[in-house]
Coordinates of C-alpha atoms in Angstrom, one line a residue:
Chain A
X1 CA -23.2 31.2 -35.0
X2 CA -22.6 31.4 -31.7
X3 CA -19.7 33.7 -30.7
X4 CA -16.2 31.4 -30.8
X5 CA -15.6 31.8 -27.4
X6 CA -18.8 30.2 -26.2
X7 CA -18.1 27.3 -28.4
X8 CA -17.6 23.6 -26.8
X9 CA -17.2 21.3 -29.2
X10 CA -17.1 17.8 -28.4
X11 CA -14.1 17.1 -30.7
X12 CA -12.3 18.8 -33.5
X13 CA -11.9 18.1 -37.1
X14 CA -9.0 18.8 -39.0
X15 CA -7.9 18.7 -42.7
X16 CA -4.0 19.5 -43.1
X17 CA -3.5 19.8 -46.5
X18 CA -0.4 20.9 -48.7
X19 CA -1.7 24.7 -48.9
X20 CA -4.3 24.9 -46.6
X21 CA -5.5 24.0 -43.1
X22 CA -9.1 23.8 -42.5
X23 CA -10.6 23.1 -38.8
X24 CA -14.2 22.2 -37.3
X25 CA -15.4 22.1 -34.3
X26 CA -17.9 19.4 -33.8
X27 CA -20.7 19.1 -31.4
X28 CA -22.0 16.2 -29.6
X29 CA -24.6 15.3 -32.6
X30 CA -22.1 15.7 -35.0
X31 CA -22.8 18.9 -36.1
X32 CA -20.5 21.7 -36.9
X33 CA -20.8 24.4 -34.2
X34 CA -18.0 26.8 -36.1
X35 CA -15.1 26.3 -38.9
X36 CA -11.7 28.4 -39.3
X37 CA -9.0 27.8 -42.0
X38 CA -5.8 29.0 -42.7
X39 CA -3.1 29.0 -45.1
X40 CA -0.8 27.5 -43.2
X41 CA -0.3 24.1 -45.0
X42 CA 2.2 21.5 -44.6
X43 CA 4.4 23.8 -47.1
X44 CA 4.2 26.6 -45.2
X45 CA 5.4 25.0 -41.7
X46 CA 8.4 23.0 -40.4
X47 CA 7.8 20.5 -37.4
X48 CA 7.9 22.8 -34.9
X49 CA 5.1 25.2 -36.7
X50 CA 2.0 23.0 -36.7
X51 CA 0.7 22.8 -33.2
X52 CA 0.8 26.8 -33.1
X53 CA -0.7 27.1 -36.4
X54 CA -3.4 24.5 -35.1
X55 CA -4.0 26.6 -31.7
X56 CA -4.5 29.9 -33.8
X57 CA -7.5 28.9 -35.4
X58 CA -8.7 26.4 -32.5
X59 CA -7.6 28.1 -29.1
X60 CA -10.9 29.5 -28.7
X61 CA -12.9 26.4 -29.0
X62 CA -10.6 24.7 -26.1
X63 CA -12.0 24.1 -22.5
X64 CA -9.9 25.2 -19.1
X65 CA -7.1 23.3 -18.0
X66 CA -8.3 20.5 -15.9
X67 CA -10.9 18.5 -17.7
X68 CA -10.3 15.7 -20.2
X69 CA -8.3 16.9 -23.0
X70 CA -10.0 17.6 -26.6
X71 CA -9.6 14.5 -29.1
X72 CA -8.4 16.6 -32.5
X73 CA -8.6 14.1 -35.6
X74 CA -6.3 15.0 -38.4
X75 CA -6.4 13.8 -41.8
X76 CA -3.7 14.8 -44.4
X77 CA 0.3 16.2 -45.0
X78 CA 0.4 16.6 -41.1
X79 CA 1.5 13.1 -40.9
X80 CA 3.9 13.2 -43.8
X81 CA 7.5 12.9 -43.6
X82 CA 8.9 16.8 -42.4
X83 CA 5.2 17.2 -41.0
X84 CA 4.2 17.6 -37.6
X85 CA 4.7 13.9 -36.8
X86 CA 5.2 10.7 -39.3
X87 CA 2.5 8.6 -39.3
X88 CA 2.7 5.1 -40.6
X89 CA 1.2 3.7 -44.1
X90 CA -1.3 1.1 -44.6
X91 CA -0.7 -1.3 -47.5
X92 CA -3.7 -1.9 -50.2
X93 CA -5.5 -3.5 -50.5
X94 CA -7.5 -2.5 -47.6
X95 CA -10.3 -0.4 -46.0
X96 CA -9.9 3.1 -46.4
X97 CA -9.8 4.0 -42.6
X98 CA -11.7 1.8 -40.6
X99 CA -9.5 -0.4 -39.0
X100 CA -9.2 3.0 -37.4
X101 CA -5.1 2.7 -37.4
X102 CA -3.9 6.4 -35.9
X103 CA -0.7 8.2 -34.5
X104 CA -1.9 9.2 -31.2
X105 CA 0.1 11.4 -28.8
X106 CA -0.4 14.7 -26.4
X107 CA 0.1 18.0 -27.8
X108 CA 2.7 20.2 -25.8
X109 CA -0.6 21.8 -24.9
X110 CA -2.2 19.1 -22.8
X111 CA -5.5 20.1 -23.4
X112 CA -5.3 18.7 -26.9
X113 CA -4.9 15.1 -27.7
X114 CA -3.7 14.4 -31.6
X115 CA -5.0 11.6 -33.7
X116 CA -3.5 11.7 -37.1
X117 CA -5.2 9.2 -39.6
X118 CA -2.4 7.0 -41.1
X119 CA -2.3 7.1 -44.6
X120 CA -2.2 4.3 -47.8
X121 CA 0.5 3.2 -49.7
X122 CA 0.8 0.6 -52.6
X123 CA 4.1 -1.3 -53.4
X124 CA 3.5 -2.0 -57.1
X125 CA 3.6 0.3 -58.8
X126 CA 4.8 2.8 -55.5
X127 CA 2.4 5.1 -54.7
X128 CA 1.2 7.1 -51.8
X129 CA -1.9 9.1 -50.4
X130 CA -2.4 10.8 -47.3
X131 CA -5.8 12.7 -46.7
X132 CA -7.3 11.0 -49.6
X133 CA -8.2 7.4 -47.7
X134 CA -10.4 9.8 -45.3
X135 CA -12.6 11.0 -48.2
X136 CA -12.6 7.8 -49.6
X137 CA -14.1 6.7 -46.0
X138 CA -16.6 9.3 -46.6
X139 CA -17.5 8.4 -50.0
X140 CA -18.1 4.5 -49.2
X141 CA -20.1 5.9 -46.1
X142 CA -22.2 8.3 -47.7
X143 CA -23.2 6.3 -50.9
X144 CA -22.9 2.5 -49.7
X145 CA -20.8 1.9 -53.0
X146 CA -18.3 -1.0 -52.5
X147 CA -17.3 -1.0 -55.5
X148 CA -16.3 2.0 -57.4
X149 CA -14.0 4.5 -59.4
X150 CA -13.1 8.0 -57.7
X151 CA -10.8 10.0 -59.2
X152 CA -9.6 13.2 -56.5
X153 CA -8.4 15.5 -59.2
X154 CA -5.9 18.5 -57.5
X155 CA -2.0 19.3 -57.2
X156 CA -1.3 15.2 -57.6
X157 CA -4.3 13.5 -58.5
X158 CA -4.9 10.3 -57.2
X159 CA -7.7 7.8 -59.4
X160 CA -8.7 5.0 -56.9
X161 CA -10.5 1.6 -57.8
X162 CA -12.9 0.4 -54.8
X163 CA -13.5 -3.1 -54.6
X164 CA -15.9 -4.8 -52.1
X165 CA -15.3 -1.8 -49.8
X166 CA -11.4 -2.1 -50.0
X167 CA -9.3 0.7 -51.5
X168 CA -7.6 -2.1 -54.2
X169 CA -5.3 0.0 -56.4
X170 CA -4.3 3.8 -56.8
X171 CA -2.7 6.0 -59.4
X172 CA -1.3 9.5 -58.5
X173 CA -0.6 11.9 -61.4
X174 CA 1.1 15.1 -60.6
X175 CA -0.9 16.9 -63.0
X176 CA -1.8 20.0 -61.0
X177 CA 1.8 20.6 -60.0
X178 CA 3.0 19.9 -63.8
X179 CA 0.3 22.6 -65.0
X180 CA 1.6 25.3 -62.1
X181 CA 5.4 24.9 -63.1
X182 CA 4.5 25.1 -66.9
X183 CA 1.8 28.1 -66.4
X184 CA 4.1 29.9 -64.6
X185 CA 7.8 29.4 -65.0
X186 CA 8.2 27.9 -68.5
X187 CA 8.8 29.1 -72.0
X188 CA 4.5 28.5 -72.0
X189 CA 4.0 30.9 -69.4
X190 CA 1.4 33.5 -69.8
X191 CA 2.0 36.4 -67.8
X192 CA -1.3 38.5 -69.4
X193 CA -3.7 35.2 -69.1
X194 CA -7.0 36.6 -67.2
X195 CA -7.9 32.8 -66.3
X196 CA -10.6 32.2 -68.1
X197 CA -11.4 28.8 -69.9
X198 CA -11.2 28.3 -73.8
X199 CA -13.3 25.2 -73.7
X200 CA -13.0 24.5 -77.5
X201 CA -9.2 24.9 -77.3
X202 CA -9.0 22.6 -73.7
X203 CA -11.0 20.0 -75.4
X204 CA -9.3 19.7 -78.2
X205 CA -6.0 19.0 -76.6
X206 CA -7.9 16.5 -74.6
X207 CA -8.9 14.8 -77.6
X208 CA -5.0 15.2 -78.8
X209 CA -3.7 13.4 -75.7
X210 CA -7.1 10.9 -75.5
X211 CA -8.3 10.1 -79.2
X212 CA -5.2 10.8 -81.0
X213 CA -3.0 9.4 -78.5
X214 CA -0.2 11.8 -79.0
X215 CA 2.8 11.8 -76.7
X216 CA 3.0 14.9 -74.3
X217 CA 6.4 15.7 -74.2
X218 CA 6.4 16.1 -77.9
X219 CA 3.0 18.3 -78.0
X220 CA 4.1 20.5 -75.4
X221 CA 6.1 22.7 -77.3
X222 CA 3.7 22.6 -80.1
X223 CA 1.7 25.0 -78.0
X224 CA 4.5 27.2 -77.8
X225 CA 5.3 27.1 -81.8
X226 CA 1.7 27.4 -82.5
X227 CA 1.8 31.0 -80.6
X228 CA 4.9 32.2 -82.1
X229 CA 3.7 31.3 -85.5
X230 CA 0.1 32.0 -85.8
X231 CA -0.7 34.5 -82.0
X232 CA -2.8 33.2 -79.7
X233 CA -4.6 34.7 -76.9
X234 CA -2.9 34.1 -73.9
X235 CA -5.9 32.5 -72.2
X236 CA -6.3 30.3 -74.9
X237 CA -2.8 28.7 -74.8
X238 CA -3.4 28.2 -70.9
X239 CA -6.4 26.3 -71.9
X240 CA -4.4 24.4 -74.4
X241 CA -1.9 23.3 -72.0
X242 CA -4.4 22.4 -69.2
X243 CA -6.3 20.1 -71.5
X244 CA -2.9 18.5 -72.8
X245 CA -1.9 17.8 -69.1
X246 CA -5.7 16.7 -68.2
X247 CA -5.9 14.9 -71.0
X248 CA -2.4 13.0 -70.6
X249 CA -4.1 12.0 -67.3
X250 CA -7.0 10.5 -68.8
X251 CA -4.9 8.7 -71.4
X252 CA -2.5 7.4 -68.1
X253 CA -5.5 6.3 -66.2
X254 CA -8.0 4.8 -69.0
X255 CA -8.1 1.5 -66.8
X256 CA -9.9 3.0 -64.5
X257 CA -12.7 5.3 -66.2
X258 CA -13.1 3.1 -69.3
X259 CA -16.6 1.5 -69.1
X260 CA -17.3 2.8 -65.3
X261 CA -18.7 5.4 -63.9
X262 CA -16.3 7.8 -62.2
X263 CA -16.8 9.8 -59.2
X264 CA -15.2 12.9 -58.7
X265 CA -14.1 14.2 -55.5
X266 CA -12.3 17.6 -55.5
X267 CA -12.3 21.6 -55.7
X268 CA -12.9 24.1 -58.4
X269 CA -10.9 21.7 -61.0
X270 CA -13.6 19.0 -60.7
X271 CA -15.5 21.4 -63.6
X272 CA -12.4 20.9 -66.0
X273 CA -12.4 17.0 -65.2
X274 CA -16.2 16.7 -65.2
X275 CA -15.9 18.5 -68.6
X276 CA -12.9 16.6 -69.8
X277 CA -14.5 13.0 -68.8
X278 CA -17.7 13.6 -70.5
X279 CA -15.8 14.5 -73.8
X280 CA -14.2 11.3 -73.8
X281 CA -17.6 9.3 -73.3
X282 CA -17.2 8.5 -69.3
X283 CA -20.2 9.1 -67.0
X284 CA -19.4 11.5 -64.2
X285 CA -20.8 12.2 -60.9
X286 CA -19.3 15.3 -58.8
X287 CA -19.2 14.8 -55.1
X288 CA -19.0 17.8 -52.5
X289 CA -15.5 16.9 -51.5
X290 CA -15.7 18.6 -47.7
X291 CA -18.7 16.5 -46.9
X292 CA -16.4 13.4 -47.9
X293 CA -13.7 14.8 -45.6
X294 CA -16.0 15.5 -42.6
X295 CA -18.1 12.3 -43.0
X296 CA -14.5 10.3 -42.9
X297 CA -13.5 12.3 -39.9
X298 CA -16.6 12.1 -38.0
X299 CA -16.1 7.8 -38.8
X300 CA -12.4 7.8 -37.6
X301 CA -13.8 9.5 -34.4
X302 CA -16.7 7.1 -34.0
X303 CA -13.6 4.2 -34.1
X304 CA -11.6 6.3 -31.7
X305 CA -14.7 6.4 -29.2
X306 CA -15.7 3.2 -29.6
X307 CA -12.1 1.6 -28.7
X308 CA -12.0 3.9 -25.7
X309 CA -15.5 2.6 -24.2
Chain B
X1 CA 47.3 34.1 -79.4
X2 CA 47.6 37.8 -79.8
X3 CA 46.3 40.6 -77.7
X4 CA 42.8 41.2 -78.2
X5 CA 43.7 44.6 -79.2
X6 CA 46.0 43.3 -82.0
X7 CA 43.3 41.3 -83.5
X8 CA 41.8 42.3 -87.3
X9 CA 39.4 40.0 -87.6
X10 CA 38.0 39.7 -91.3
X11 CA 34.4 39.0 -89.8
X12 CA 32.8 38.2 -86.3
X13 CA 30.8 35.0 -85.8
X14 CA 28.4 34.9 -83.1
X15 CA 25.8 32.0 -81.1
X16 CA 23.3 33.8 -79.4
X17 CA 21.6 31.1 -77.1
X18 CA 19.3 31.6 -74.4
X19 CA 21.8 31.5 -71.6
X20 CA 25.2 32.1 -73.2
X21 CA 26.5 34.5 -75.6
X22 CA 29.5 32.9 -77.9
X23 CA 31.8 35.2 -80.2
X24 CA 34.6 34.1 -82.1
X25 CA 37.0 36.8 -84.4
X26 CA 37.1 34.9 -87.4
X27 CA 40.7 35.6 -89.9
X28 CA 40.6 36.1 -93.3
X29 CA 41.6 32.3 -93.6
X30 CA 38.9 31.0 -91.8
X31 CA 40.6 30.7 -88.4
X32 CA 39.7 31.7 -85.4
X33 CA 41.9 34.7 -84.4
X34 CA 40.4 34.5 -81.0
X35 CA 36.7 34.1 -79.1
X36 CA 35.0 35.1 -75.7
X37 CA 31.7 34.2 -74.0
X38 CA 29.7 35.5 -71.6
X39 CA 26.3 34.7 -69.3
X40 CA 24.7 37.4 -71.5
X41 CA 21.9 34.8 -73.4
X42 CA 18.4 36.3 -74.7
X43 CA 16.7 35.2 -70.8
X44 CA 19.1 38.2 -69.3
X45 CA 18.6 40.6 -71.9
X46 CA 15.8 43.0 -73.1
X47 CA 15.8 44.3 -76.7
X48 CA 18.1 47.3 -76.1
X49 CA 20.9 45.2 -74.0
X50 CA 21.9 43.0 -77.1
X51 CA 24.4 45.5 -78.5
X52 CA 26.0 46.6 -75.1
X53 CA 26.2 42.6 -74.1
X54 CA 27.9 42.4 -78.0
X55 CA 30.3 44.8 -77.4
X56 CA 31.2 44.3 -74.1
X57 CA 32.6 41.1 -76.0
X58 CA 33.7 42.1 -79.3
X59 CA 34.5 45.8 -79.0
X60 CA 38.3 45.2 -78.9
X61 CA 38.2 43.1 -82.5
X62 CA 36.7 46.6 -84.1
X63 CA 38.7 48.7 -86.6
X64 CA 38.6 52.5 -86.1
X65 CA 35.8 54.3 -87.1
X66 CA 35.7 55.4 -90.8
X67 CA 36.6 52.2 -92.8
X68 CA 33.8 49.7 -93.6
X69 CA 31.9 47.9 -91.1
X70 CA 32.7 44.6 -89.6
X71 CA 30.5 41.9 -90.7
X72 CA 28.7 39.9 -87.7
X73 CA 26.8 36.4 -88.5
X74 CA 24.5 35.6 -85.6
X75 CA 22.5 32.9 -85.6
X76 CA 20.1 31.9 -82.5
X77 CA 18.1 34.0 -80.1
X78 CA 19.1 37.5 -81.1
X79 CA 16.2 36.6 -83.8
X80 CA 13.8 35.7 -81.6
X81 CA 10.8 37.7 -80.9
X82 CA 11.8 39.5 -77.8
X83 CA 15.1 39.7 -79.3
X84 CA 17.5 42.3 -80.6
X85 CA 14.8 42.0 -83.5
X86 CA 12.9 39.5 -84.8
X87 CA 13.9 37.5 -87.8
X88 CA 11.6 35.4 -89.9
X89 CA 11.1 32.0 -90.1
X90 CA 11.6 29.6 -93.5
X91 CA 9.2 26.8 -93.8
X92 CA 10.8 23.1 -94.1
X93 CA 11.0 21.1 -96.3
X94 CA 14.1 23.6 -97.2
X95 CA 18.4 23.8 -96.9
X96 CA 19.0 24.6 -93.7
X97 CA 20.8 27.8 -94.1
X98 CA 22.2 28.0 -97.6
X99 CA 19.1 30.4 -99.5
X100 CA 21.1 32.9 -97.0
X101 CA 18.2 34.2 -96.0
X102 CA 19.3 36.8 -93.2
X103 CA 17.8 39.7 -91.1
X104 CA 20.4 42.9 -92.1
X105 CA 21.0 46.1 -90.2
X106 CA 23.0 48.5 -88.9
X107 CA 23.9 48.4 -85.2
X108 CA 23.7 52.2 -83.7
X109 CA 27.9 51.6 -83.7
X110 CA 28.0 52.2 -87.6
X111 CA 31.3 49.9 -86.9
X112 CA 29.2 46.8 -87.1
X113 CA 26.9 45.6 -89.5
X114 CA 24.4 42.9 -88.1
X115 CA 22.8 39.6 -90.0
X116 CA 20.9 37.3 -88.0
X117 CA 20.3 34.2 -89.8
X118 CA 16.4 33.2 -90.4
X119 CA 15.0 30.2 -88.1
X120 CA 13.2 27.4 -89.8
X121 CA 9.2 26.6 -88.8
X122 CA 7.2 23.6 -89.5
X123 CA 3.1 23.9 -89.9
X124 CA 2.0 20.9 -88.7
X125 CA 2.7 19.8 -86.1
X126 CA 3.5 23.3 -85.3
X127 CA 7.8 23.7 -84.3
X128 CA 9.9 26.3 -84.6
X129 CA 13.8 26.7 -84.3
X130 CA 16.8 29.4 -84.0
X131 CA 20.5 28.5 -84.1
X132 CA 19.9 24.5 -84.5
X133 CA 19.2 25.3 -88.6
X134 CA 23.2 26.7 -88.5
X135 CA 24.2 23.1 -86.6
X136 CA 22.3 21.6 -89.4
X137 CA 24.1 23.3 -92.5
X138 CA 27.5 22.8 -90.3
X139 CA 26.8 19.2 -90.2
X140 CA 25.8 18.7 -93.9
X141 CA 28.9 20.6 -95.0
X142 CA 31.5 18.9 -92.7
X143 CA 30.1 15.4 -93.5
X144 CA 28.4 15.8 -96.9
X145 CA 25.3 13.4 -95.8
X146 CA 22.1 14.6 -97.7
X147 CA 20.3 12.2 -95.7
X148 CA 20.3 11.4 -91.7
X149 CA 18.8 11.8 -88.5
X150 CA 20.4 14.4 -86.3
X151 CA 19.2 14.8 -82.6
X152 CA 20.3 18.6 -80.9
X153 CA 19.4 17.5 -77.0
X154 CA 19.3 20.4 -74.5
X155 CA 16.6 22.7 -72.9
X156 CA 14.5 22.5 -76.1
X157 CA 16.0 18.9 -77.7
X158 CA 14.8 18.7 -81.6
X159 CA 15.0 15.7 -83.7
X160 CA 15.2 16.4 -87.2
X161 CA 15.3 14.4 -90.6
X162 CA 17.2 15.5 -93.3
X163 CA 16.4 14.3 -96.8
X164 CA 18.2 14.8 -100.0
X165 CA 20.1 17.9 -98.5
X166 CA 16.9 19.2 -97.0
X167 CA 15.7 20.0 -93.6
X168 CA 12.6 17.7 -94.1
X169 CA 10.8 17.7 -90.2
X170 CA 11.6 18.1 -87.1
X171 CA 10.2 17.7 -83.6
X172 CA 11.1 19.8 -80.3
X173 CA 10.7 17.9 -76.9
X174 CA 11.2 20.3 -73.8
X175 CA 13.0 17.8 -71.7
X176 CA 15.7 19.8 -70.2
X177 CA 13.2 22.6 -69.3
X178 CA 10.9 19.8 -67.3
X179 CA 14.0 18.5 -65.7
X180 CA 15.0 21.5 -64.6
X181 CA 11.3 22.6 -63.4
X182 CA 10.7 19.2 -61.5
X183 CA 14.4 18.7 -60.1
X184 CA 14.7 22.0 -58.8
X185 CA 11.2 23.4 -57.8
X186 CA 8.5 20.1 -57.7
X187 CA 8.1 17.5 -54.9
X188 CA 10.6 15.5 -56.8
X189 CA 13.4 18.2 -56.0
X190 CA 16.4 16.8 -54.3
X191 CA 18.4 19.3 -52.6
X192 CA 21.1 17.2 -51.4
X193 CA 21.9 15.9 -55.0
X194 CA 25.7 16.2 -56.1
X195 CA 25.0 15.5 -59.4
X196 CA 26.3 11.7 -59.8
X197 CA 24.5 10.1 -62.4
X198 CA 23.5 6.4 -61.2
X199 CA 23.6 4.7 -64.4
X200 CA 21.5 1.7 -63.9
X201 CA 18.7 3.9 -62.3
X202 CA 19.0 6.1 -65.3
X203 CA 18.5 3.0 -67.6
X204 CA 16.1 1.3 -65.8
X205 CA 13.6 4.2 -66.2
X206 CA 14.6 4.7 -70.1
X207 CA 13.0 0.9 -69.9
X208 CA 10.2 2.2 -68.0
X209 CA 9.3 4.5 -70.8
X210 CA 10.6 2.8 -74.0
X211 CA 10.7 -1.0 -73.7
X212 CA 7.4 -0.7 -70.9
X213 CA 6.0 2.0 -72.9
X214 CA 4.4 3.6 -69.4
X215 CA 3.2 7.0 -69.2
X216 CA 5.0 9.4 -68.0
X217 CA 2.6 11.7 -66.1
X218 CA 2.0 8.4 -64.2
X219 CA 5.7 7.1 -63.4
X220 CA 6.7 10.8 -62.3
X221 CA 5.1 10.4 -58.9
X222 CA 6.4 6.6 -58.6
X223 CA 9.7 8.2 -58.1
X224 CA 8.5 10.0 -54.9
X225 CA 6.7 7.4 -53.7
X226 CA 9.5 5.3 -54.5
X227 CA 11.8 7.3 -51.8
X228 CA 8.6 7.7 -49.2
X229 CA 8.3 4.1 -49.4
X230 CA 12.0 2.5 -49.2
X231 CA 14.2 5.2 -49.3
X232 CA 16.6 6.4 -51.8
X233 CA 19.6 8.4 -52.9
X234 CA 19.3 11.7 -54.1
X235 CA 21.4 11.1 -57.2
X236 CA 19.5 7.8 -57.8
X237 CA 16.0 9.8 -57.5
X238 CA 17.6 12.7 -60.1
X239 CA 19.0 10.0 -62.6
X240 CA 15.4 8.2 -62.4
X241 CA 13.9 11.3 -63.2
X242 CA 16.5 12.0 -66.0
X243 CA 16.1 8.2 -67.2
X244 CA 12.0 8.6 -67.3
X245 CA 12.3 12.2 -69.4
X246 CA 14.9 11.1 -71.8
X247 CA 13.1 8.1 -72.2
X248 CA 9.8 9.8 -73.0
X249 CA 11.6 11.7 -75.5
X250 CA 13.0 8.4 -77.2
X251 CA 9.1 7.0 -77.0
X252 CA 7.5 10.1 -78.5
X253 CA 10.5 10.6 -81.3
X254 CA 11.1 6.9 -82.0
X255 CA 10.2 7.4 -86.2
X256 CA 13.4 9.1 -85.9
X257 CA 16.0 6.8 -84.4
X258 CA 14.2 3.7 -85.1
X259 CA 16.4 1.8 -87.9
X260 CA 18.2 5.0 -88.3
X261 CA 21.7 6.2 -87.2
X262 CA 21.9 9.3 -84.8
X263 CA 24.3 11.8 -84.8
X264 CA 24.1 13.6 -81.4
X265 CA 24.7 17.6 -81.7
X266 CA 24.9 18.8 -78.1
X267 CA 26.4 19.8 -75.0
X268 CA 27.3 17.4 -72.0
X269 CA 24.3 16.2 -71.9
X270 CA 24.6 14.2 -75.1
X271 CA 26.8 11.5 -73.0
X272 CA 23.4 10.8 -71.5
X273 CA 21.2 10.4 -74.9
X274 CA 24.2 8.3 -76.4
X275 CA 24.0 6.2 -73.3
X276 CA 20.0 5.9 -73.8
X277 CA 19.9 5.4 -77.5
X278 CA 22.5 3.2 -77.5
X279 CA 20.5 0.7 -74.6
X280 CA 17.6 1.1 -76.7
X281 CA 19.7 -0.2 -79.7
X282 CA 20.1 2.8 -82.0
X283 CA 23.5 3.5 -83.6
X284 CA 25.0 6.9 -82.4
X285 CA 27.5 9.0 -83.4
X286 CA 28.1 12.2 -81.0
X287 CA 29.4 15.1 -82.9
X288 CA 31.5 18.0 -82.0
X289 CA 28.4 21.1 -81.6
X290 CA 30.6 24.1 -81.7
X291 CA 32.3 22.6 -84.4
X292 CA 28.8 22.4 -86.4
X293 CA 27.8 25.9 -85.5
X294 CA 31.4 27.6 -86.4
X295 CA 31.3 25.6 -89.9
X296 CA 27.8 26.7 -90.3
X297 CA 28.6 30.8 -89.8
X298 CA 30.9 30.1 -91.9
X299 CA 28.9 28.9 -94.2
X300 CA 26.5 32.0 -94.1
X301 CA 29.1 34.1 -93.9
X302 CA 30.4 32.9 -97.4
X303 CA 27.0 33.3 -99.0
X304 CA 26.8 37.2 -97.6
X305 CA 30.3 37.9 -99.6
X306 CA 29.3 35.9 -103.0
X307 CA 26.3 38.3 -102.7
X308 CA 28.0 41.3 -102.2
X309 CA 30.7 40.6 -105.0

């Protein structure tokens, strides 16, 4: 790996999430020359904070003034309302990104041309995504699968049906956010938990939601009551809570995974989803989320170059 | 109303909730001589803080030392684990309180005899209540109804089936706590909301859950997405959220209210529950929650006196 100041990238790839900012310096051959990340996700920033947060990571990769500006391709929350600048949404059904719609503007530092990839929207039921469309484009490019079900678990999990290479429909479930609120701030909170997974408790809770089709809202307090009445290890309690919430997500998205292979594109939490989906009988393939993101960003950059030519 | 220092109550009634402490000085004829309340609910206290919090409100009602101690009858969270002292649970099916099981001890101030009414528990599905059993005893005493469905809406709503005068079964739903977390701390939060109810939005969301039987977890993010795509008043967004959560509660408790009259015992939120229940076709009777509590506490005091005689 060269010293940062020696790097001369061809362009810069950026994944701007709610809680993390990830950047890559991409060489002329498409390879990664360097990468950097910080906790300057959208949540930590107001609109004026985006350019400085980006410059902190990529400033050393930029050429001297006076040459042509560096193209920066960004997916994710930089384009949300309250982000750097609001980018549009494209309506499904549509290609994930390959019509190349991007919000393009010069940064205050004229060495940077910013390109923010459009999100996707759905009118009925209303839904939106930003960032996942780029991973979906990467998924299609890498696997050549034009019909598939993709689950992107996380703070706001997305379930997506790809049909003929189009994003046909999708569904967001706030599972990660509900877990964080309930596990840290509700009567179910467990300050002494270590984070270890009690897999038997987790899967039993998945069954409560998927096989026994219980209601989530009436099952949540049972977790608390069982602890009061019979005791319970803090990690077991949180594993049960996680199983109820992921189980409720699976019960609500049955039309996606029932009788379909599921491709999981996500971080560490993918392991729990793989466990739960296998348990309810779905065939699961765990994909490399960062590879999907980078492949999608490369596809967006290729479209940009092609149009400029 | 006499000056507080002139009051000589026969006994003191206490409702110790999670967020509020309410006390009443009761005369020899059972009438209310004075009342006082504070925000020293269980949440604000550790076990050593309960007696001082109580003395702040009732100290002026106590006789001089050397006479027989004042009986204090307490329902609610003072008897929870982490409360003043942990009181037992009685298993349903059973009478609400009229076997008179109470945790009895002398306070550090010997002028006080403390009596904490036992809560109720259910083994399958696991569930617990503290405080509501006293309101249920009051309900039975006031109405003479031995078969009824009672809903006590709140932070943790309780649905109760009374059968032959016994509490036969019950179900807790964390609706109020979920609303508070989502409305104040999630991506659905609306800092500019005034608190006004948009009743059309509220009832449409109730229908989404009850008539259309949609899943709560997949409907929550739609509230956010609809706002992003088509705009939306902050009060409308929170009314929708409230309708989804109360609707999810009604969907999960259909076996209680379907083809039964429902007696609502709760605070201001009862109006929303009455609206939602009427909308889905249930017959609703709104009861006075404080009257139920006081009647139940009086019944517990009568049992105490009878046993001492």
